[in-house]
Tab-separated table of C-alpha atoms and ligand atoms in Angstrom:
chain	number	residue	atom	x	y	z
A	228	UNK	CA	32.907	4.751	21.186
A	229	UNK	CA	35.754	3.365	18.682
A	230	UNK	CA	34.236	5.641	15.200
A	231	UNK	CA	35.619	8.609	14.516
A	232	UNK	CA	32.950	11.533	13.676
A	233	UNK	CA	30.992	14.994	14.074
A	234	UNK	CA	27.970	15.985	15.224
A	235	UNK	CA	25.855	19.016	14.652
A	236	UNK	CA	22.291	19.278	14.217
A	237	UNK	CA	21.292	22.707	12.833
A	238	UNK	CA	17.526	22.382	13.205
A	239	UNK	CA	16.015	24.585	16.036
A	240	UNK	CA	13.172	22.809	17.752
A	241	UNK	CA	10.147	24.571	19.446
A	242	UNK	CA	8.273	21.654	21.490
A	243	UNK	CA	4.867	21.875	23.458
A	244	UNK	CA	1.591	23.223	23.136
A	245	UNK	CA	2.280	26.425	22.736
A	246	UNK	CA	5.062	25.887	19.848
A	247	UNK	CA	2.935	27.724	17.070
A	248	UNK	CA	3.459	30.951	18.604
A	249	UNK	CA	7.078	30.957	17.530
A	250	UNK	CA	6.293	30.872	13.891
A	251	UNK	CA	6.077	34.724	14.602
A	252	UNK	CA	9.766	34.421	15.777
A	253	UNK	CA	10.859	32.248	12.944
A	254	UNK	CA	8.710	33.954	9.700
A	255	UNK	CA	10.865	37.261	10.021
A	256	UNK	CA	13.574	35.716	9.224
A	257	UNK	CA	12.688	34.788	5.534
A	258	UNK	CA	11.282	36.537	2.753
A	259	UNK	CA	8.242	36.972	1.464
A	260	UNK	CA	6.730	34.360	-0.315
A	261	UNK	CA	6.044	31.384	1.572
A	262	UNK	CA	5.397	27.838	-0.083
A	263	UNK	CA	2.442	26.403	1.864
A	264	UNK	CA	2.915	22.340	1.550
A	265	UNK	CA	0.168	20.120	3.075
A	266	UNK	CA	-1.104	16.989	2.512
A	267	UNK	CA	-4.840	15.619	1.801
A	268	UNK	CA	-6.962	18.083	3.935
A	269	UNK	CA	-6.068	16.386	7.889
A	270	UNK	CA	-4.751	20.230	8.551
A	271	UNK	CA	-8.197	21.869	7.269
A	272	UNK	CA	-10.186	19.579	9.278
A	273	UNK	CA	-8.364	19.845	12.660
A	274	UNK	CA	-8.107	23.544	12.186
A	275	UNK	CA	-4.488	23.873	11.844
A	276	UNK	CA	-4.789	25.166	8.511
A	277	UNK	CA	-6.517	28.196	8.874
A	278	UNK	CA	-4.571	29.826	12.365
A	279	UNK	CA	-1.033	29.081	10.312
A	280	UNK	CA	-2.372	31.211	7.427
A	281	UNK	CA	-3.208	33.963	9.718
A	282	UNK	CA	0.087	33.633	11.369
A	283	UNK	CA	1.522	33.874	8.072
A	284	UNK	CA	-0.999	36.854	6.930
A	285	UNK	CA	-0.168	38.590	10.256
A	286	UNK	CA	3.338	38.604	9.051
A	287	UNK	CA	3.146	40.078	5.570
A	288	UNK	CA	3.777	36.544	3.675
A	289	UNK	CA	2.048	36.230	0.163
A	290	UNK	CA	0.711	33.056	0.978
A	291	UNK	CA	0.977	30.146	-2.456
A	292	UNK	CA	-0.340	26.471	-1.659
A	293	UNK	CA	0.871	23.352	-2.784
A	294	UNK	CA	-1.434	20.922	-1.178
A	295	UNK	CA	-1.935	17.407	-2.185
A	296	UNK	CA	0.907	15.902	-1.102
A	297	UNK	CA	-0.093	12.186	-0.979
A	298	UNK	CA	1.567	9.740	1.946
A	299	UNK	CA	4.603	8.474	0.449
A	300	UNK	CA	5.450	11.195	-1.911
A	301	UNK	CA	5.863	10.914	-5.510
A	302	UNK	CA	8.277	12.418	-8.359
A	303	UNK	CA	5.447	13.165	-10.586
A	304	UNK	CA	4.180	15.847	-7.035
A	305	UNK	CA	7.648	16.495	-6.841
A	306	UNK	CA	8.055	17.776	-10.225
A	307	UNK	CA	5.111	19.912	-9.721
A	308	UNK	CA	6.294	21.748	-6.276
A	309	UNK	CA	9.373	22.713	-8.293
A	310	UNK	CA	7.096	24.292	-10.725
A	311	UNK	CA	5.193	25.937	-7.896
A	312	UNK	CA	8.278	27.432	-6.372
A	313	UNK	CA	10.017	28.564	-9.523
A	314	UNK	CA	6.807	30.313	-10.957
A	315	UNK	CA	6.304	32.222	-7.598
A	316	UNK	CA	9.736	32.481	-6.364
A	317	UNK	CA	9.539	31.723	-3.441
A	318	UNK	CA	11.783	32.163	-0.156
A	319	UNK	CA	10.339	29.611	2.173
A	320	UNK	CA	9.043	26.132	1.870
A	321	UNK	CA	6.838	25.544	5.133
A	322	UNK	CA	5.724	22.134	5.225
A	323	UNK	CA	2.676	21.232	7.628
A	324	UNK	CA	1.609	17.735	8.069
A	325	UNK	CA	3.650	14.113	8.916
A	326	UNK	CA	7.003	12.673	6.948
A	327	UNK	CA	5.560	12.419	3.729
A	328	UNK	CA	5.263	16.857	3.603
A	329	UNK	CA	8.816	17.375	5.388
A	330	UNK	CA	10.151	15.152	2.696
A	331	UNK	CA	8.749	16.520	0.131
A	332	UNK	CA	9.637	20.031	1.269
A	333	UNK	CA	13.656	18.845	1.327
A	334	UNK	CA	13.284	17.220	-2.154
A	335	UNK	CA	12.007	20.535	-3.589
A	336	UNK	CA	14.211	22.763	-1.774
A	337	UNK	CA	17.062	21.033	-3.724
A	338	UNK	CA	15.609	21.033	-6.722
A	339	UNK	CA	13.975	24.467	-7.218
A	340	UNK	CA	17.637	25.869	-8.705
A	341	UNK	CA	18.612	22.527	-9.868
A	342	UNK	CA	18.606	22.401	-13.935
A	343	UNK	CA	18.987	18.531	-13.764
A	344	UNK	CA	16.237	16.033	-13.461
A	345	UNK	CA	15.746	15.558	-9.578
A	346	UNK	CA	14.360	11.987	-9.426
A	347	UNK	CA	17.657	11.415	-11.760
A	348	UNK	CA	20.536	12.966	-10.114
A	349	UNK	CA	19.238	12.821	-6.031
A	350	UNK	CA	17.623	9.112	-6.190
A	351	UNK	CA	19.255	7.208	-9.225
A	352	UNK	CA	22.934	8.885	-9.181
A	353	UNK	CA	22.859	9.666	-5.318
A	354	UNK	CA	24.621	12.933	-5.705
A	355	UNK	CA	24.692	16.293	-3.718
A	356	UNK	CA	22.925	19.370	-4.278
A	357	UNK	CA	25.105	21.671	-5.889
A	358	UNK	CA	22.710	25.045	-6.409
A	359	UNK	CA	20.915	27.120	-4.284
A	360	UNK	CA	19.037	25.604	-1.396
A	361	UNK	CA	15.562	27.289	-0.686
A	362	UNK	CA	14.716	27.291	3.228
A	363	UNK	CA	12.493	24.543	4.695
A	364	UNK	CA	10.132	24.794	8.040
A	365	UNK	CA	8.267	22.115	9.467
A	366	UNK	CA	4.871	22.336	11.780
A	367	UNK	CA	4.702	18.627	12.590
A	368	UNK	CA	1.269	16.959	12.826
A	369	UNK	CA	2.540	12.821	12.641
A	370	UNK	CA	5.326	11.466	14.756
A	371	UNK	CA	7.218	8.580	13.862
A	372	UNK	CA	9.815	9.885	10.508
A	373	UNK	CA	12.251	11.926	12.452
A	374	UNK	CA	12.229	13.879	9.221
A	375	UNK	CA	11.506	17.420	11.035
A	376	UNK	CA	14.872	17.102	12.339
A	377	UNK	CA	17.039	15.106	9.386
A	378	UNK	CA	18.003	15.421	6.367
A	379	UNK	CA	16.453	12.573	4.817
A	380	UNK	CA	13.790	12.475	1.576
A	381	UNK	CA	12.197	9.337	0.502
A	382	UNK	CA	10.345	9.919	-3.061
A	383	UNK	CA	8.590	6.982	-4.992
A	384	UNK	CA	8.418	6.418	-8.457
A	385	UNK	CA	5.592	4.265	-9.471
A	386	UNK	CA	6.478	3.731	-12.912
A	387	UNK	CA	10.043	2.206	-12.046
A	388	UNK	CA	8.674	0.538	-9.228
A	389	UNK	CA	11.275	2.399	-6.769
A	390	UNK	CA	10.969	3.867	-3.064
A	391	UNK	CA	14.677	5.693	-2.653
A	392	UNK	CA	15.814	7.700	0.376
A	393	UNK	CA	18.234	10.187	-0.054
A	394	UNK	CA	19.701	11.518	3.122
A	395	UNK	CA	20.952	15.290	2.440
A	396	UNK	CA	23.410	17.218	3.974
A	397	UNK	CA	23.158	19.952	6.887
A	398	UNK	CA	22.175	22.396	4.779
A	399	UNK	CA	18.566	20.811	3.908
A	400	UNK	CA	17.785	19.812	7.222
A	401	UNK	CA	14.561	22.492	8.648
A	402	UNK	CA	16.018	25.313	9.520
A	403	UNK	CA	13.065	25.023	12.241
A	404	UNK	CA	10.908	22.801	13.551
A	405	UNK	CA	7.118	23.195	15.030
A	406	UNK	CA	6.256	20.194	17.522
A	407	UNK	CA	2.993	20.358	19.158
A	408	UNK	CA	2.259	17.189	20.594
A	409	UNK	CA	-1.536	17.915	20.738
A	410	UNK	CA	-2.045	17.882	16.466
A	411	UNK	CA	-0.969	14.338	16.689
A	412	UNK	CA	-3.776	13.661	18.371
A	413	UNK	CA	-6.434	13.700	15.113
A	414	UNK	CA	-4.497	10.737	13.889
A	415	UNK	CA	-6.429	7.558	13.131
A	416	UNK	CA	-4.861	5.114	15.137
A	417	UNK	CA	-3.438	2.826	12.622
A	418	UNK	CA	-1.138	5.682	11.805
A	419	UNK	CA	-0.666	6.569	14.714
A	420	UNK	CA	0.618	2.976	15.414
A	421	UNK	CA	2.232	2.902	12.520
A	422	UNK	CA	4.523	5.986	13.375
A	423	UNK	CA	5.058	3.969	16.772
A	424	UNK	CA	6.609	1.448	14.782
A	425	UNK	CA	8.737	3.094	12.372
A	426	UNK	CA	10.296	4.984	15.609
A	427	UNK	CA	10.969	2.082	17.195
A	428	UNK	CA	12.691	0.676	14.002
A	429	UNK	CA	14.640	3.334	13.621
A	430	UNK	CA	16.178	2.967	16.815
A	431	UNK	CA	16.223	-1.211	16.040
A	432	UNK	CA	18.556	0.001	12.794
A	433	UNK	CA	20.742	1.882	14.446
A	434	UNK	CA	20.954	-0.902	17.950
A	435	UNK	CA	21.547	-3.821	16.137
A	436	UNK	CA	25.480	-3.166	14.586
A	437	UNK	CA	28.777	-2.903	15.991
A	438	UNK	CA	29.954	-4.640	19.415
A	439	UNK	CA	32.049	-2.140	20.666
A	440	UNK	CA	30.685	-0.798	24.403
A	441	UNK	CA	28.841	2.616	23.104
A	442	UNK	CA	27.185	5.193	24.895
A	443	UNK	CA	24.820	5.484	21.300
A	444	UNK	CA	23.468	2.089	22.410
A	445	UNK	CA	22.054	2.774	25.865
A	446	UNK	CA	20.790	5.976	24.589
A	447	UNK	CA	19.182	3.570	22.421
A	448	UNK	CA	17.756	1.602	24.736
A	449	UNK	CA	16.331	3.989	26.783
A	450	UNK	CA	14.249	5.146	24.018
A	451	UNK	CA	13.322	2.310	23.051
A	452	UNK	CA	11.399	1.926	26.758
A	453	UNK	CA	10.024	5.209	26.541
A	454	UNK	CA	8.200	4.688	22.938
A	455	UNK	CA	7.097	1.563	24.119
A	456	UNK	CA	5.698	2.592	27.771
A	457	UNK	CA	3.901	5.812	26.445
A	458	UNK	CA	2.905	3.438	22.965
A	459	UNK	CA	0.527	1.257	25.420
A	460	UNK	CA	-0.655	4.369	26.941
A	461	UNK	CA	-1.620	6.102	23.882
A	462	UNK	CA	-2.932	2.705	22.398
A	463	UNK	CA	-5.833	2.756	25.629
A	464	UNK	CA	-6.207	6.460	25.517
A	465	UNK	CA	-4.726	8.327	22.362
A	466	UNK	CA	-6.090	11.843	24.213
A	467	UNK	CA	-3.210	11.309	26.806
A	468	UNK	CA	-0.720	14.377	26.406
A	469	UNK	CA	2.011	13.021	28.181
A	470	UNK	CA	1.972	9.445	26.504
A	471	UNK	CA	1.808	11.439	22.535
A	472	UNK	CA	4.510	14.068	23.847
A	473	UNK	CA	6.758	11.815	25.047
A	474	UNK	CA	6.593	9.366	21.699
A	475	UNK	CA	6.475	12.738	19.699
A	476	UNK	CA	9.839	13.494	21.156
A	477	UNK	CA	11.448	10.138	20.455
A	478	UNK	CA	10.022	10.091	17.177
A	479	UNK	CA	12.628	13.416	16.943
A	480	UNK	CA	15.614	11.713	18.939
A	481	UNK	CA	15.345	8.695	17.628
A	482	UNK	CA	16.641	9.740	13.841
A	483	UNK	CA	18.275	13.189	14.022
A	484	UNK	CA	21.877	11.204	14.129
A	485	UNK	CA	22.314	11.259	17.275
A	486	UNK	CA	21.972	7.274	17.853
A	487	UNK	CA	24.123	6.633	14.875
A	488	UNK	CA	27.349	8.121	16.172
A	489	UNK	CA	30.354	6.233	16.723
A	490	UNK	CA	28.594	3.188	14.878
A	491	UNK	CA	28.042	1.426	11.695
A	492	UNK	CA	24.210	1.174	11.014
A	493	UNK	CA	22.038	-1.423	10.017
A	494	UNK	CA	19.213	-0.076	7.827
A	495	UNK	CA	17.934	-3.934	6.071
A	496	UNK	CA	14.018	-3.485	7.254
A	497	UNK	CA	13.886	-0.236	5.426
A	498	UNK	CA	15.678	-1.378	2.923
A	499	UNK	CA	12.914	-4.644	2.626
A	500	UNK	CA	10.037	-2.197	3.892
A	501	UNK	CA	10.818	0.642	1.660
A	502	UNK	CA	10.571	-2.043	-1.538
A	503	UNK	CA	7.146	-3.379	-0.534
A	504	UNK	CA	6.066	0.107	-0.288
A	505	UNK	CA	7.307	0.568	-3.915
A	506	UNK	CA	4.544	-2.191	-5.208
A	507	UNK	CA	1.825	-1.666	-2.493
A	508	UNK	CA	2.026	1.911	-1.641
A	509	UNK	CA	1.223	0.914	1.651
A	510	UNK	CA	1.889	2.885	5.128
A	511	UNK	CA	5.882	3.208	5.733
A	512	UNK	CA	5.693	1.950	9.390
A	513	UNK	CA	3.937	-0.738	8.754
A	514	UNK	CA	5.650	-2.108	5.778
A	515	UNK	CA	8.609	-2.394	8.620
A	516	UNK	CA	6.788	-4.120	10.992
A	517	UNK	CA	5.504	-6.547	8.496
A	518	UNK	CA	8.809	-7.820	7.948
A	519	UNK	CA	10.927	-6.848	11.268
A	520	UNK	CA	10.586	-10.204	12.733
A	521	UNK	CA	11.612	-12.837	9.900
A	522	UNK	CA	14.664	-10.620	9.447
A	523	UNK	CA	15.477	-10.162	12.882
A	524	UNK	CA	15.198	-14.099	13.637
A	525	UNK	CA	17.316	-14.634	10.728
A	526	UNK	CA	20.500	-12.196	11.549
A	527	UNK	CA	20.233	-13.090	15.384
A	528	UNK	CA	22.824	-15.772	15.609
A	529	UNK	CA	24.858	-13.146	14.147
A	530	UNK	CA	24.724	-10.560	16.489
A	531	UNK	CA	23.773	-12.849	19.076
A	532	UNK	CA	25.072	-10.806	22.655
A	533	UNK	CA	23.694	-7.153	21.345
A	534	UNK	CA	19.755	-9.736	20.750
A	535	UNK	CA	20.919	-10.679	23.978
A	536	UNK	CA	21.227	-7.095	25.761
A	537	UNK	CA	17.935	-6.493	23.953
A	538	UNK	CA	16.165	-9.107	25.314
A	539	UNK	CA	17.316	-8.361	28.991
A	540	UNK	CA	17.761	-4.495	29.191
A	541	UNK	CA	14.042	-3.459	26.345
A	542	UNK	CA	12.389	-6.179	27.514
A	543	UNK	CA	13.332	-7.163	31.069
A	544	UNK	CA	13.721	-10.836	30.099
A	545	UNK	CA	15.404	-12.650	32.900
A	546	UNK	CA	18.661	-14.989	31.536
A	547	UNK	CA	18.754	-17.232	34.678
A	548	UNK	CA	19.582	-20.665	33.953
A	549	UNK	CA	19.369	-20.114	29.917
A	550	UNK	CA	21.420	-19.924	27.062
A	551	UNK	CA	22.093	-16.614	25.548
A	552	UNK	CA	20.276	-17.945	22.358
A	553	UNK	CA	16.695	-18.826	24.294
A	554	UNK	CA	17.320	-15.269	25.920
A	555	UNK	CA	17.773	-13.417	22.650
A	556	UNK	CA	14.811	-15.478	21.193
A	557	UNK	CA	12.326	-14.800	23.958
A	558	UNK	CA	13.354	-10.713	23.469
A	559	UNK	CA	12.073	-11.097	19.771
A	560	UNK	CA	9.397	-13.035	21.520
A	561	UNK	CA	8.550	-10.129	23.571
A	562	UNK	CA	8.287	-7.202	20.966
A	563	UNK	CA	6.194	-9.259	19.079
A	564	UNK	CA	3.826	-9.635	21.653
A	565	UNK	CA	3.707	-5.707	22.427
A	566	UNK	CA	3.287	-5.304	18.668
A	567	UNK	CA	0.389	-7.149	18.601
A	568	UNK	CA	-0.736	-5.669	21.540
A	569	UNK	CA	-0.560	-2.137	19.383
A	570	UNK	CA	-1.885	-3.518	16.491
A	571	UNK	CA	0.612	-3.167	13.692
A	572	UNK	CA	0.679	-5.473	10.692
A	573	UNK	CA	2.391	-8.659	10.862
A	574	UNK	CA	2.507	-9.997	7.120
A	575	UNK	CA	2.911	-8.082	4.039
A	576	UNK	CA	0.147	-9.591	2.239
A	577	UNK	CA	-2.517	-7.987	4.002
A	578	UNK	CA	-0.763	-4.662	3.191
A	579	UNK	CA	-1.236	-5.977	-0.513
A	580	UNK	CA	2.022	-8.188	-1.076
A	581	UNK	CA	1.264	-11.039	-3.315
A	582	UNK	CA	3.652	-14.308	-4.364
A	583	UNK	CA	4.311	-12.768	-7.791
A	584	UNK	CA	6.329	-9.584	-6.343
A	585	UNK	CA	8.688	-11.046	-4.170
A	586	UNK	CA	11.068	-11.097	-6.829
A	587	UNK	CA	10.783	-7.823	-7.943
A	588	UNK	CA	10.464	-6.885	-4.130
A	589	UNK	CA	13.992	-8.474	-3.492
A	590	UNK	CA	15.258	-6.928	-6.757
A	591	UNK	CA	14.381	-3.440	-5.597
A	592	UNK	CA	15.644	-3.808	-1.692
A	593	UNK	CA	18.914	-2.024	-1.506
A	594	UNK	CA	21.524	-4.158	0.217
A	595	UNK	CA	23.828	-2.869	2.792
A	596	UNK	CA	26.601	-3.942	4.898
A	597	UNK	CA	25.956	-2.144	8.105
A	598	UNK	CA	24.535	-4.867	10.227
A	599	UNK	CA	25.099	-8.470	11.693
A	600	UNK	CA	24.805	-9.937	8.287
A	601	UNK	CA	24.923	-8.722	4.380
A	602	UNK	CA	22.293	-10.976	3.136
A	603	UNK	CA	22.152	-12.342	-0.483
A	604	UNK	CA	19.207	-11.684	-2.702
A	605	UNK	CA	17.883	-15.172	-1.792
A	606	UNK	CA	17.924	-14.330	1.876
A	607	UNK	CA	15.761	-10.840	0.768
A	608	UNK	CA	13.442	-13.320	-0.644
A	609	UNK	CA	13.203	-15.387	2.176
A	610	UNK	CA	13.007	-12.727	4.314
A	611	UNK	CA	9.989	-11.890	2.139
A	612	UNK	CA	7.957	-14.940	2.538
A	613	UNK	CA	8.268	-15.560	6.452
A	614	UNK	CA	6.538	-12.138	5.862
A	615	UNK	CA	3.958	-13.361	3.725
B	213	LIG	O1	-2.382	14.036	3.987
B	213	LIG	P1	-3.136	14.294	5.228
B	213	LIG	O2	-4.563	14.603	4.998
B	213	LIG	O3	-2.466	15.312	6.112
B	213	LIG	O4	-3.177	12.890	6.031
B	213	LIG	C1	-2.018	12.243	6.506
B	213	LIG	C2	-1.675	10.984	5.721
B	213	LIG	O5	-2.809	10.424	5.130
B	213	LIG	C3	-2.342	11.689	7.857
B	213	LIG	N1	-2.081	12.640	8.923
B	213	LIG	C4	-0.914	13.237	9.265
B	213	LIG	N2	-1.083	13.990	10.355
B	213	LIG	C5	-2.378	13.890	10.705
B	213	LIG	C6	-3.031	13.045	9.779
B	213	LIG	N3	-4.343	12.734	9.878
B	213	LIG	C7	-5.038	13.286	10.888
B	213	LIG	N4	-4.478	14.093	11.816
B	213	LIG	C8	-3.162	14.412	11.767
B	213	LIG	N5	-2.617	15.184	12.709
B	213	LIG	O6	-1.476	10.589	8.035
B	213	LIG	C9	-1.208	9.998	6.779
B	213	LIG	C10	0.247	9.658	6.700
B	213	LIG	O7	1.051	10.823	6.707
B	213	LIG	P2	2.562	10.732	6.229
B	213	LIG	O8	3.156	12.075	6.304
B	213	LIG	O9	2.621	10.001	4.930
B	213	LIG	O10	3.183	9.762	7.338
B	213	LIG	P3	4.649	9.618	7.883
B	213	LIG	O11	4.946	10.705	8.840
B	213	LIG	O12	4.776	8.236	8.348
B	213	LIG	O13	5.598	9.826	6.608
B	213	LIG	C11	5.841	8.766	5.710
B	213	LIG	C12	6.875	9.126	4.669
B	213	LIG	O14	8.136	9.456	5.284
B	213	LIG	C13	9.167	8.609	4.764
B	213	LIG	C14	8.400	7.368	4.401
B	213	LIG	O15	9.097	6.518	3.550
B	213	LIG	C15	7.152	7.932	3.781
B	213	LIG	O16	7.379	8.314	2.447
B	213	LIG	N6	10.277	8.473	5.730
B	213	LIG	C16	11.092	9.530	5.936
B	213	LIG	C17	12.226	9.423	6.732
B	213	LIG	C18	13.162	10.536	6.946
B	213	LIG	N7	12.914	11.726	6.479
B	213	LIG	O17	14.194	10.352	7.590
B	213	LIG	C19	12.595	8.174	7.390
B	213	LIG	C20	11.495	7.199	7.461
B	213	LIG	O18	12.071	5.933	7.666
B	213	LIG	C21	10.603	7.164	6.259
B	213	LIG	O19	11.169	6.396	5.234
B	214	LIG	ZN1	11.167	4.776	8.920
């Protein structure tokens, strides 16, 4: 561990299924008014809907709904839950649903007291929330963001043709989160795959940087082989408790900072993945997977020994008699082979990527310098059409 740095994760967790009964312990300690954020209708149908409002009911809340939030939230929704809030004042924003509502939540909670332009001064001029932070809860019902225990908040703005992530502070992570693995289980399985993915990419972005020996990467690595063993489990039979808790749980671990300490980060397939969703809208996860491999194949001479470790500790590929490069090749071999086998997508023109947007693609992916490689622009675009 050569970094310097802190750690302290102020999000309390209540995990199993029986984690909605401590709503009743966490509701007291707010006021009021609670901000009811949910997506397209999933919680109505499964039921979830109706026994949170009579939790909240049972507690004295005045109840005021902001539903609607649409997967990959946008500042035009955004603008309107800061409405919501200011109009009815309220004292707690309780999301209920996947990623896209936990975001949301954090982007309003900044912006509620915030006399600036939120899309302007969180996503274009990156900086910090100075005002008043209203309260955020999370009831989780996708796994895969890590968002119910971060600080992070992707918006999109269609109009400039821009997915940002801004990754706040302590103060706007939940101040509690609800994890019942059993409301994952009304997921359609393609995003239920898809939040398989992006949890194993998030661990992949965090893995593949530094080369210092560091207790972050075996931690790493052994979540890695946990979301992959229960991901083939849950693939056969998505009723399985165990297999959904257990990828529920690295879903959490796998981007609450934990993995990052003591490390430089890597961060290029969201960086790719995040622009495609920009011009496609399509599913996060699977915008990553669609261009995970070409990238990875292209930075692995570069961070050849940690492709290496990958290939023999994730994957269980055996380097007798071969050279560390056919070792490291046969790892990214291997993962594409499981996921295929879990059925994520593999090019980003069937998630709606066409020739004329790989520019603009490229010209939107924010380039960082975490990983085995800074690529140019021209790489991005390469990178872009081994997706294709
Ligand atoms: O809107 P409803 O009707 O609820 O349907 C949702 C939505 O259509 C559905 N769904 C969720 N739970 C369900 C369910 N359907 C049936 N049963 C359930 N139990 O699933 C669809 C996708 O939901 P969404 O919340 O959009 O998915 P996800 O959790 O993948 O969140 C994606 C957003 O999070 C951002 C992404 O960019 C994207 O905007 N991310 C946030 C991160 C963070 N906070 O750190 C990091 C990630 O890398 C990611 O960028
Ligand atoms: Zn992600």
């Amino acid at each position: 561990m050569l970094g310097n740095f802190s750690y302290h994760n102020p999000t309390k967790l209540y995990f199993g299924d029986e984690a909605l009964n401590y709503l009743n312990e966490e509701l007291p300690k707010y006021g009021k008014t609670v901000q009811l954020i949910y997506g397209g209708g999933s919680i109505k149908k499964n039921g979830l809907y109706d026994e949170i409002v009579a939790i909240l009911k049972d507690n004295g809340k005045t109840v005021v709904e902001d539903a609607g939030v649409m997967p990959n939230p946008t500042v035009e929704k955004l603008r309107e839950g800061v409405r919501i809030a200011r109009e009815n004042k309220v004292d707690l924003l309780l999301a209920v649903g996947g990623g896209s509502c936990c975001d949301y939540a954090k982007a309003v909670s900044v912006s509620v007291h915030c006399d600036e332009d939120p899309w302007d001064k969180y996503y274009i001029r990156f900086e910090e929330p100075e005002c008043e932070i209203v309260p955020v809860g999370c009831v989780l019902t996708m796994a895969g963001t890590g968002s119910e225990m971060n600080g992070g908040a992707v918006i999109t703005n269609h109009e400039q043709k821009l997915k940002i992530g801004h990754v706040f502070g302590d103060e706007v992570m939940p101040k509690f989160s609800i994890l019942n693995p059993k409301y994952t289980m009304s997921l359609p399985k393609r995003q239920m795959v898809a939040g398989v993915y992006d949890i194993f990419n998030h661990i992949c972005e965090q893995y593949f940087s530094g080369g210092d020996d560091n207790t972050s990467d075996y931690i790493a690595e052994a979540l890695m082989k946990s979301v992959i063993h229960s991901s083939l489990i849950a693939v056969e039979n998505p009723e399985d408790y165990e297999a959904r808790s257990n990828i529920m749980w690295t879903a959490t671990w796998a981007l609450n900072t934990l993995i990052s300490r003591g490390k430089t980060t890597d961060w290029m397939v969201h960086m790719i993945g995040q622009s495609v969703g920009a011009y496609t809208d399509a599913t996060h996860g699977m915008t990553l997977a669609a261009v995970s491999l070409p990238y990875y194949r292209m930075i692995m001479p570069y961070g050849l020994p940690k492709f290496k470790r990958f290939a023999t500790e994730v994957w269980g590929v055996c380097a007798d008699g071969k050279t560390d490069e056919q070792v490291a090749k046969e790892g990214l071999e291997a993962m594409e082979g499981w996921m295929k086998q879990i059925g994520v997508a593999l090019s980003i023109s069937e998630l709606g990527a066409t020739e004329d947007m790989l520019d603009g693609i490229a010209e939107g992916t924010i380039i960082l310098d975490g990983g085995y490689k800074t690529l140019t622009k021209d790489e991005v675009i390469q990178v872009l059409k081994e997706s294709m």
